[in-house]
């Protein structure tokens, strides 16, 4: 089972530059090729930093071709009629991930926290501005929009290596979508660090509306 999260056009040369050990599929390999975890993570990051592509509905000849404005876009992205960021001006939240969990966060459209942070996440509501901090690469990603309040075990097997798990190691979860796509912000940005130092509890946790606006300005 596959779940589309985003669709991009990534030139092969860009993919190989991002992952030098990447083996491209060919006709001889029946257009399939194994990929190492390291290469997969590198390509995922390159895809994430590429513009989203608009998909056109295929035409079989059984009906008229779609009009120019009849576009099929990534279902997680806002439609042309949706309100752009900020959807709900107010407090936000920074979730955390690492190199092992980032792909799952983006692929599932789910972010998670440990159980002891249930209370601090209680202020998250649909429309809240969400950011994702990658502790491995020291990068801040955003801007996401919360689609749900924080709930326990939306996906019980998320972030777990046990396929029979009944609870996630990060059970306080929300569903998100991309609200405003921005390049990631490096952890060594002095303004970002000033904002983070003004918070209680480190990089992961709630943000005031002023801090949300400051993060968005930097991104």
mmCIF file of C-alpha atoms in Angstrom:
data_model
loop_
_atom_site.group_PDB
_atom_site.id
_atom_site.type_symbol
_atom_site.label_atom_id
_atom_site.label_comp_id
_atom_site.label_asym_id
_atom_site.label_seq_id
_atom_site.Cartn_x
_atom_site.Cartn_y
_atom_site.Cartn_z
ATOM 1 C CA UNK A 1 0.000 0.000 0.000
ATOM 2 C CA UNK A 2 1.376 3.415 -0.991
ATOM 3 C CA UNK A 3 0.205 6.808 0.154
ATOM 4 C CA UNK A 4 1.135 9.800 -1.989
ATOM 5 C CA UNK A 5 2.507 12.691 -0.012
ATOM 6 C CA UNK A 6 4.085 14.969 -2.610
ATOM 7 C CA UNK A 7 4.998 14.778 -6.281
ATOM 8 C CA UNK A 8 8.068 16.488 -7.683
ATOM 9 C CA UNK A 9 10.213 16.421 -10.789
ATOM 10 C CA UNK A 10 13.768 15.633 -9.727
ATOM 11 C CA UNK A 11 16.369 15.509 -12.531
ATOM 12 C CA UNK A 12 18.476 12.347 -12.427
ATOM 13 C CA UNK A 13 21.662 14.417 -12.182
ATOM 14 C CA UNK A 14 20.286 16.138 -9.059
ATOM 15 C CA UNK A 15 19.411 12.780 -7.502
ATOM 16 C CA UNK A 16 22.897 11.417 -8.186
ATOM 17 C CA UNK A 17 24.505 14.570 -6.793
ATOM 18 C CA UNK A 18 22.452 14.152 -3.615
ATOM 19 C CA UNK A 19 23.147 10.404 -3.399
ATOM 20 C CA UNK A 20 26.384 9.511 -5.265
ATOM 21 C CA UNK A 21 25.858 5.773 -4.643
ATOM 22 C CA UNK A 22 22.378 5.800 -6.162
ATOM 23 C CA UNK A 23 21.836 3.181 -8.888
ATOM 24 C CA UNK A 24 19.319 4.347 -11.463
ATOM 25 C CA UNK A 25 16.858 1.753 -12.817
ATOM 26 C CA UNK A 26 17.248 0.736 -16.458
ATOM 27 C CA UNK A 27 15.441 -1.441 -18.956
ATOM 28 C CA UNK A 28 17.873 -4.244 -18.090
ATOM 29 C CA UNK A 29 16.755 -4.080 -14.444
ATOM 30 C CA UNK A 30 13.078 -3.919 -15.497
ATOM 31 C CA UNK A 31 13.047 -0.326 -14.275
ATOM 32 C CA UNK A 32 13.494 -1.459 -10.674
ATOM 33 C CA UNK A 33 16.566 -1.029 -8.504
ATOM 34 C CA UNK A 34 17.345 -1.524 -4.826
ATOM 35 C CA UNK A 35 18.270 1.549 -2.808
ATOM 36 C CA UNK A 36 20.277 1.750 0.394
ATOM 37 C CA UNK A 37 18.825 3.527 3.420
ATOM 38 C CA UNK A 38 21.466 6.252 3.153
ATOM 39 C CA UNK A 39 20.699 6.867 -0.535
ATOM 40 C CA UNK A 40 16.964 6.819 0.152
ATOM 41 C CA UNK A 41 17.290 9.468 2.864
ATOM 42 C CA UNK A 42 19.450 11.658 0.609
ATOM 43 C CA UNK A 43 16.985 11.420 -2.299
ATOM 44 C CA UNK A 44 14.059 12.075 0.056
ATOM 45 C CA UNK A 45 15.695 15.297 1.242
ATOM 46 C CA UNK A 46 16.383 16.352 -2.352
ATOM 47 C CA UNK A 47 12.749 15.672 -3.269
ATOM 48 C CA UNK A 48 11.518 17.576 -0.242
ATOM 49 C CA UNK A 49 13.486 20.639 -1.325
ATOM 50 C CA UNK A 50 12.131 20.465 -4.886
ATOM 51 C CA UNK A 51 8.985 22.319 -6.034
ATOM 52 C CA UNK A 52 5.718 20.413 -5.976
ATOM 53 C CA UNK A 53 4.561 19.396 -9.442
ATOM 54 C CA UNK A 54 1.007 19.801 -10.696
ATOM 55 C CA UNK A 55 -0.382 16.536 -12.056
ATOM 56 C CA UNK A 56 -2.738 16.450 -15.030
ATOM 57 C CA UNK A 57 -5.515 13.884 -15.122
ATOM 58 C CA UNK A 58 -4.774 11.243 -17.756
ATOM 59 C CA UNK A 59 -6.952 11.253 -20.857
ATOM 60 C CA UNK A 60 -8.082 7.893 -22.304
ATOM 61 C CA UNK A 61 -10.195 9.347 -25.119
ATOM 62 C CA UNK A 62 -13.451 8.236 -23.472
ATOM 63 C CA UNK A 63 -14.163 11.800 -22.398
ATOM 64 C CA UNK A 64 -12.959 15.303 -23.145
ATOM 65 C CA UNK A 65 -9.430 16.197 -22.069
ATOM 66 C CA UNK A 66 -9.348 18.217 -18.831
ATOM 67 C CA UNK A 67 -9.356 21.984 -19.176
ATOM 68 C CA UNK A 68 -6.253 23.974 -18.334
ATOM 69 C CA UNK A 69 -7.626 24.864 -14.929
ATOM 70 C CA UNK A 70 -8.752 21.300 -14.139
ATOM 71 C CA UNK A 71 -5.634 20.151 -12.359
ATOM 72 C CA UNK A 72 -5.072 17.202 -10.073
ATOM 73 C CA UNK A 73 -2.720 18.259 -7.300
ATOM 74 C CA UNK A 74 -1.137 16.612 -4.278
ATOM 75 C CA UNK A 75 -4.133 15.832 -2.067
ATOM 76 C CA UNK A 76 -2.323 16.980 1.064
ATOM 77 C CA UNK A 77 -1.696 20.452 -0.353
ATOM 78 C CA UNK A 78 -4.272 23.228 -0.078
ATOM 79 C CA UNK A 79 -6.492 23.771 -3.092
ATOM 80 C CA UNK A 80 -6.626 27.097 -4.880
ATOM 81 C CA UNK A 81 -9.670 28.048 -2.797
ATOM 82 C CA UNK A 82 -8.090 27.235 0.556
ATOM 83 C CA UNK A 83 -6.839 29.973 2.836
ATOM 84 C CA UNK A 84 -3.064 30.247 2.690
ATOM 85 C CA UNK A 85 -0.947 30.463 5.810
ATOM 86 C CA UNK A 86 -1.718 31.410 8.486
ATOM 87 C CA UNK A 87 -4.904 29.353 8.525
ATOM 88 C CA UNK A 88 -5.551 30.030 12.193
ATOM 89 C CA UNK A 89 -3.382 32.831 13.618
ATOM 90 C CA UNK A 90 -2.407 31.794 17.125
ATOM 91 C CA UNK A 91 0.044 29.627 19.060
ATOM 92 C CA UNK A 92 2.019 26.958 17.230
ATOM 93 C CA UNK A 93 4.237 24.000 18.034
ATOM 94 C CA UNK A 94 7.646 22.557 17.149
ATOM 95 C CA UNK A 95 7.802 18.769 16.787
ATOM 96 C CA UNK A 96 11.048 16.819 16.605
ATOM 97 C CA UNK A 97 12.394 14.028 14.425
ATOM 98 C CA UNK A 98 15.733 12.551 13.383
ATOM 99 C CA UNK A 99 17.228 10.949 10.290
ATOM 100 C CA UNK A 100 15.412 7.674 11.066
ATOM 101 C CA UNK A 101 11.949 9.125 11.632
ATOM 102 C CA UNK A 102 11.782 12.109 9.261
ATOM 103 C CA UNK A 103 10.849 10.048 6.210
ATOM 104 C CA UNK A 104 8.017 8.440 8.168
ATOM 105 C CA UNK A 105 6.810 11.817 9.438
ATOM 106 C CA UNK A 106 6.586 13.181 5.903
ATOM 107 C CA UNK A 107 5.321 9.965 4.336
ATOM 108 C CA UNK A 108 2.513 9.418 6.827
ATOM 109 C CA UNK A 109 1.774 13.104 7.347
ATOM 110 C CA UNK A 110 1.932 12.376 11.080
ATOM 111 C CA UNK A 111 4.136 13.965 13.743
ATOM 112 C CA UNK A 112 4.572 12.480 17.199
ATOM 113 C CA UNK A 113 5.706 13.273 20.720
ATOM 114 C CA UNK A 114 6.493 11.116 23.765
ATOM 115 C CA UNK A 115 3.603 10.393 26.103
ATOM 116 C CA UNK A 116 4.790 12.789 28.830
ATOM 117 C CA UNK A 117 4.256 15.742 26.436
ATOM 118 C CA UNK A 118 0.519 15.121 26.062
ATOM 119 C CA UNK A 119 -0.351 18.095 28.258
ATOM 120 C CA UNK A 120 1.904 20.621 26.480
ATOM 121 C CA UNK A 121 0.458 19.539 23.125
ATOM 122 C CA UNK A 122 -3.119 20.068 24.276
ATOM 123 C CA UNK A 123 -3.196 23.569 22.773
ATOM 124 C CA UNK A 124 -2.772 22.257 19.208
ATOM 125 C CA UNK A 125 -5.956 22.651 17.185
ATOM 126 C CA UNK A 126 -6.783 22.113 13.487
ATOM 127 C CA UNK A 127 -5.228 25.075 11.694
ATOM 128 C CA UNK A 128 -2.360 25.542 14.154
ATOM 129 C CA UNK A 129 1.024 26.327 12.588
ATOM 130 C CA UNK A 130 3.452 23.447 13.043
ATOM 131 C CA UNK A 131 7.209 23.197 12.512
ATOM 132 C CA UNK A 132 9.450 20.119 12.409
ATOM 133 C CA UNK A 133 12.989 20.167 13.787
ATOM 134 C CA UNK A 134 15.358 17.461 12.520
ATOM 135 C CA UNK A 135 17.765 16.784 15.381
ATOM 136 C CA UNK A 136 20.174 14.852 13.132
ATOM 137 C CA UNK A 137 20.613 17.499 10.443
ATOM 138 C CA UNK A 138 19.841 20.444 12.747
ATOM 139 C CA UNK A 139 17.269 21.824 10.297
ATOM 140 C CA UNK A 140 13.875 23.418 10.930
ATOM 141 C CA UNK A 141 11.158 22.534 8.385
ATOM 142 C CA UNK A 142 7.810 24.223 7.804
ATOM 143 C CA UNK A 143 5.285 25.494 7.585
ATOM 144 C CA UNK A 144 2.800 22.710 8.338
ATOM 145 C CA UNK A 145 -0.847 23.003 9.301
ATOM 146 C CA UNK A 146 -2.357 20.778 11.973
ATOM 147 C CA UNK A 147 -5.324 18.816 10.597
ATOM 148 C CA UNK A 148 -6.237 17.336 13.983
ATOM 149 C CA UNK A 149 -5.764 18.145 17.652
ATOM 150 C CA UNK A 150 -3.127 16.110 19.478
ATOM 151 C CA UNK A 151 -4.483 12.590 20.015
ATOM 152 C CA UNK A 152 -3.093 9.334 21.309
ATOM 153 C CA UNK A 153 -1.941 6.719 18.799
ATOM 154 C CA UNK A 154 -3.537 7.888 15.568
ATOM 155 C CA UNK A 155 -1.145 5.359 14.017
ATOM 156 C CA UNK A 156 -0.145 2.889 16.794
ATOM 157 C CA UNK A 157 2.689 1.397 14.706
ATOM 158 C CA UNK A 158 4.151 4.759 13.684
ATOM 159 C CA UNK A 159 7.849 5.190 14.505
ATOM 160 C CA UNK A 160 8.043 1.605 15.796
ATOM 161 C CA UNK A 161 10.167 -1.227 14.441
ATOM 162 C CA UNK A 162 7.677 -3.740 15.828
ATOM 163 C CA UNK A 163 5.000 -4.505 13.187
ATOM 164 C CA UNK A 164 2.730 -5.838 15.970
ATOM 165 C CA UNK A 165 3.085 -2.774 18.182
ATOM 166 C CA UNK A 166 -0.107 -1.606 19.865
ATOM 167 C CA UNK A 167 1.283 1.772 20.868
ATOM 168 C CA UNK A 168 3.817 4.087 19.275
ATOM 169 C CA UNK A 169 6.995 5.204 21.066
ATOM 170 C CA UNK A 170 5.722 8.693 20.188
ATOM 171 C CA UNK A 171 2.005 8.220 20.874
ATOM 172 C CA UNK A 172 0.951 11.889 21.139
ATOM 173 C CA UNK A 173 0.267 12.452 17.441
ATOM 174 C CA UNK A 174 -1.243 14.939 14.993
ATOM 175 C CA UNK A 175 -1.944 14.789 11.288
ATOM 176 C CA UNK A 176 -0.468 17.624 9.234
ATOM 177 C CA UNK A 177 -0.299 18.938 5.705
ATOM 178 C CA UNK A 178 1.995 21.468 4.074
ATOM 179 C CA UNK A 179 0.555 24.929 4.608
ATOM 180 C CA UNK A 180 3.397 26.994 3.143
ATOM 181 C CA UNK A 181 6.430 25.302 1.596
ATOM 182 C CA UNK A 182 9.719 26.932 2.590
ATOM 183 C CA UNK A 183 13.402 25.946 2.437
ATOM 184 C CA UNK A 184 14.622 24.466 5.745
ATOM 185 C CA UNK A 185 16.355 26.767 8.196
ATOM 186 C CA UNK A 186 19.757 25.809 9.607
ATOM 187 C CA UNK A 187 20.117 25.479 13.349
ATOM 188 C CA UNK A 188 23.065 27.883 13.440
ATOM 189 C CA UNK A 189 20.952 30.843 12.297
ATOM 190 C CA UNK A 190 21.548 33.457 15.041
ATOM 191 C CA UNK A 191 17.996 34.840 14.972
ATOM 192 C CA UNK A 192 16.527 31.320 15.199
ATOM 193 C CA UNK A 193 18.719 30.570 18.199
ATOM 194 C CA UNK A 194 17.670 33.800 19.887
ATOM 195 C CA UNK A 195 14.034 32.748 19.521
ATOM 196 C CA UNK A 196 14.724 29.230 20.756
ATOM 197 C CA UNK A 197 16.642 30.522 23.781
ATOM 198 C CA UNK A 198 13.656 32.641 24.774
ATOM 199 C CA UNK A 199 11.501 29.513 25.047
ATOM 200 C CA UNK A 200 11.131 27.221 28.032
ATOM 201 C CA UNK A 201 11.760 23.548 27.359
ATOM 202 C CA UNK A 202 14.270 23.589 24.502
ATOM 203 C CA UNK A 203 13.620 23.267 20.792
ATOM 204 C CA UNK A 204 10.594 20.957 20.980
ATOM 205 C CA UNK A 205 7.362 22.358 22.350
ATOM 206 C CA UNK A 206 4.746 25.106 22.087
ATOM 207 C CA UNK A 207 5.278 28.486 20.433
ATOM 208 C CA UNK A 208 3.586 31.801 21.072
ATOM 209 C CA UNK A 209 1.953 33.528 18.110
ATOM 210 C CA UNK A 210 4.844 36.030 18.051
ATOM 211 C CA UNK A 211 7.351 33.165 17.877
ATOM 212 C CA UNK A 212 5.353 31.497 15.088
ATOM 213 C CA UNK A 213 5.466 34.722 13.071
ATOM 214 C CA UNK A 214 9.191 35.088 13.736
ATOM 215 C CA UNK A 215 9.864 31.522 12.561
ATOM 216 C CA UNK A 216 7.757 32.083 9.459
ATOM 217 C CA UNK A 217 9.642 35.290 8.658
ATOM 218 C CA UNK A 218 12.969 33.449 8.867
ATOM 219 C CA UNK A 219 11.735 30.601 6.653
#
